[in-house]
Amino acid sequence: MFELQITPQPTDFDELGHVNNAVWVRWLQDVATAHWMSAAEPAHVEAFIWVVVRHEVDYLGNVGPGETVTARTWVGEAPRGARFDRHVEFAGPDGRVRVRAKTTWAIVDKAAGRIVRVPREVAERFVPA
């Protein structure tokens, strides 16, 4: 499990005073990237990059100006070929989950510019034993 605190900026809110849906999706990428950067071996960060294949997002609530959300992410299952499913929850200051998502990411070999099977040594840093 990886956690990241996020406080919305004034430009993150739409006309209804809600965090815009596109902002929540950006935060999905931000927390996934932060998790990758914090847990991956430096050589893996140099060799690979992740691309989004799919987002499934459930919007359950919102946060207001000045409130901070806690983003929690984890990879629950072993990769399937080139793909990992990542789970993300954003909880408000009261602990209630405001947004829940399952995102699918594929790994790309930077040098080859192609999607490749997730190397075992990369997966080991993220998948529970």
CSV table of C-alpha atoms in Angstrom, one decimal:
chain,number,residue,atom,x,y,z
A,1,MET,CA,0.0,0.0,0.0
A,2,PHE,CA,1.2,3.5,-0.9
A,3,GLU,CA,-0.3,6.7,0.3
A,4,LEU,CA,-0.2,10.3,-0.9
A,5,GLN,CA,-1.8,13.4,0.5
A,6,ILE,CA,-3.4,15.7,-2.1
A,7,THR,CA,-5.0,19.1,-1.5
A,8,PRO,CA,-7.1,20.4,-4.5
A,9,GLN,CA,-6.1,23.8,-5.9
A,10,PRO,CA,-8.7,26.4,-6.8
A,11,THR,CA,-8.4,25.5,-10.5
A,12,ASP,CA,-9.3,21.8,-9.7
A,13,PHE,CA,-13.0,22.8,-9.0
A,14,ASP,CA,-15.7,23.0,-11.6
A,15,GLU,CA,-18.7,25.3,-11.8
A,16,LEU,CA,-20.6,23.2,-9.2
A,17,GLY,CA,-17.8,23.5,-6.6
A,18,HIS,CA,-16.8,19.9,-7.2
A,19,VAL,CA,-13.4,18.5,-8.0
A,20,ASN,CA,-13.6,18.1,-11.8
A,21,ASN,CA,-13.7,14.4,-13.0
A,22,ALA,CA,-10.7,15.0,-15.2
A,23,VAL,CA,-8.7,16.1,-12.1
A,24,TRP,CA,-9.5,12.9,-10.3
A,25,VAL,CA,-8.2,11.0,-13.3
A,26,ARG,CA,-5.0,13.1,-13.2
A,27,TRP,CA,-4.6,12.3,-9.6
A,28,LEU,CA,-4.9,8.6,-10.5
A,29,GLN,CA,-1.9,9.0,-12.7
A,30,ASP,CA,-0.1,11.1,-10.1
A,31,VAL,CA,-0.5,8.6,-7.3
A,32,ALA,CA,0.5,5.7,-9.6
A,33,THR,CA,3.6,7.5,-10.8
A,34,ALA,CA,4.6,8.4,-7.2
A,35,HIS,CA,4.2,4.8,-6.2
A,36,TRP,CA,6.3,3.6,-9.1
A,37,MET,CA,9.0,6.2,-8.3
A,38,SER,CA,9.1,5.3,-4.6
A,39,ALA,CA,9.1,1.5,-4.9
A,40,ALA,CA,10.9,0.7,-8.2
A,41,GLU,CA,14.6,0.1,-8.6
A,42,PRO,CA,16.3,3.1,-10.2
A,43,ALA,CA,17.4,0.8,-13.1
A,44,HIS,CA,13.8,-0.1,-13.7
A,45,VAL,CA,12.7,3.5,-13.7
A,46,GLU,CA,15.3,4.1,-16.4
A,47,ALA,CA,14.3,1.1,-18.5
A,48,PHE,CA,10.5,1.2,-18.3
A,49,ILE,CA,7.5,3.5,-18.4
A,50,TRP,CA,3.9,2.7,-17.7
A,51,VAL,CA,0.9,3.6,-20.0
A,52,VAL,CA,-2.8,3.6,-19.1
A,53,VAL,CA,-4.9,0.9,-20.8
A,54,ARG,CA,-8.1,1.4,-18.9
A,55,HIS,CA,-9.7,3.4,-16.0
A,56,GLU,CA,-12.8,2.3,-14.1
A,57,VAL,CA,-13.8,5.1,-11.7
A,58,ASP,CA,-16.6,5.2,-9.2
A,59,TYR,CA,-17.4,8.8,-8.0
A,60,LEU,CA,-18.9,8.4,-4.5
A,61,GLY,CA,-18.5,11.8,-3.1
A,62,ASN,CA,-16.4,14.9,-3.2
A,63,VAL,CA,-14.1,17.2,-1.2
A,64,GLY,CA,-14.3,20.9,-0.7
A,65,PRO,CA,-11.8,23.7,-0.9
A,66,GLY,CA,-9.1,23.4,1.6
A,67,GLU,CA,-9.8,19.7,2.3
A,68,THR,CA,-7.1,17.1,1.8
A,69,VAL,CA,-7.7,13.7,0.4
A,70,THR,CA,-5.6,10.6,1.2
A,71,ALA,CA,-4.9,8.6,-1.9
A,72,ARG,CA,-4.1,4.9,-1.3
A,73,THR,CA,-3.0,2.6,-4.1
A,74,TRP,CA,-1.9,-1.0,-4.3
A,75,VAL,CA,-1.4,-3.7,-6.8
A,76,GLY,CA,-3.3,-6.7,-5.6
A,77,GLU,CA,-2.6,-9.4,-8.2
A,78,ALA,CA,0.3,-10.6,-10.2
A,79,PRO,CA,0.7,-9.0,-13.7
A,80,ARG,CA,-0.9,-10.6,-16.7
A,81,GLY,CA,1.7,-10.4,-19.5
A,82,ALA,CA,2.4,-6.7,-19.9
A,83,ARG,CA,-0.5,-5.5,-17.6
A,84,PHE,CA,-1.0,-4.7,-14.0
A,85,ASP,CA,-4.3,-3.8,-12.3
A,86,ARG,CA,-3.8,-1.0,-9.8
A,87,HIS,CA,-6.4,-0.1,-7.2
A,88,VAL,CA,-6.8,3.4,-5.9
A,89,GLU,CA,-9.0,5.0,-3.2
A,90,PHE,CA,-9.3,8.6,-2.3
A,91,ALA,CA,-10.6,9.2,1.2
A,92,GLY,CA,-11.7,12.6,2.6
A,93,PRO,CA,-10.6,14.1,5.9
A,94,ASP,CA,-13.4,12.1,7.6
A,95,GLY,CA,-12.0,8.8,6.2
A,96,ARG,CA,-14.9,8.2,3.8
A,97,VAL,CA,-13.9,7.0,0.4
A,98,ARG,CA,-14.9,9.7,-2.2
A,99,VAL,CA,-13.5,8.0,-5.3
A,100,ARG,CA,-12.6,4.4,-6.0
A,101,ALA,CA,-10.8,3.2,-9.1
A,102,LYS,CA,-9.3,0.2,-10.8
A,103,THR,CA,-6.8,1.1,-13.4
A,104,THR,CA,-5.0,-1.1,-15.9
A,105,TRP,CA,-1.4,-0.2,-16.9
A,106,ALA,CA,0.9,-1.7,-19.4
A,107,ILE,CA,4.7,-1.6,-19.2
A,108,VAL,CA,6.7,-0.2,-22.1
A,109,ASP,CA,10.4,-0.9,-22.7
A,110,LYS,CA,11.8,2.7,-23.2
A,111,ALA,CA,14.7,1.6,-25.5
A,112,ALA,CA,12.5,-0.6,-27.8
A,113,GLY,CA,9.4,1.7,-27.6
A,114,ARG,CA,7.2,-1.4,-27.2
A,115,ILE,CA,5.0,-3.0,-24.7
A,116,VAL,CA,6.7,-6.0,-23.0
A,117,ARG,CA,5.8,-8.7,-20.4
A,118,VAL,CA,6.3,-7.3,-16.9
A,119,PRO,CA,9.6,-8.6,-15.7
A,120,ARG,CA,9.4,-10.7,-12.5
A,121,GLU,CA,11.9,-8.5,-10.7
A,122,VAL,CA,9.7,-5.4,-11.5
A,123,ALA,CA,6.5,-7.2,-10.3
A,124,GLU,CA,8.2,-8.3,-7.0
A,125,ARG,CA,8.4,-4.7,-5.8
A,126,PHE,CA,4.6,-4.2,-6.0
A,127,VAL,CA,2.8,-7.5,-5.7
A,128,PRO,CA,2.3,-9.0,-2.2
A,129,ALA,CA,4.1,-12.3,-1.6
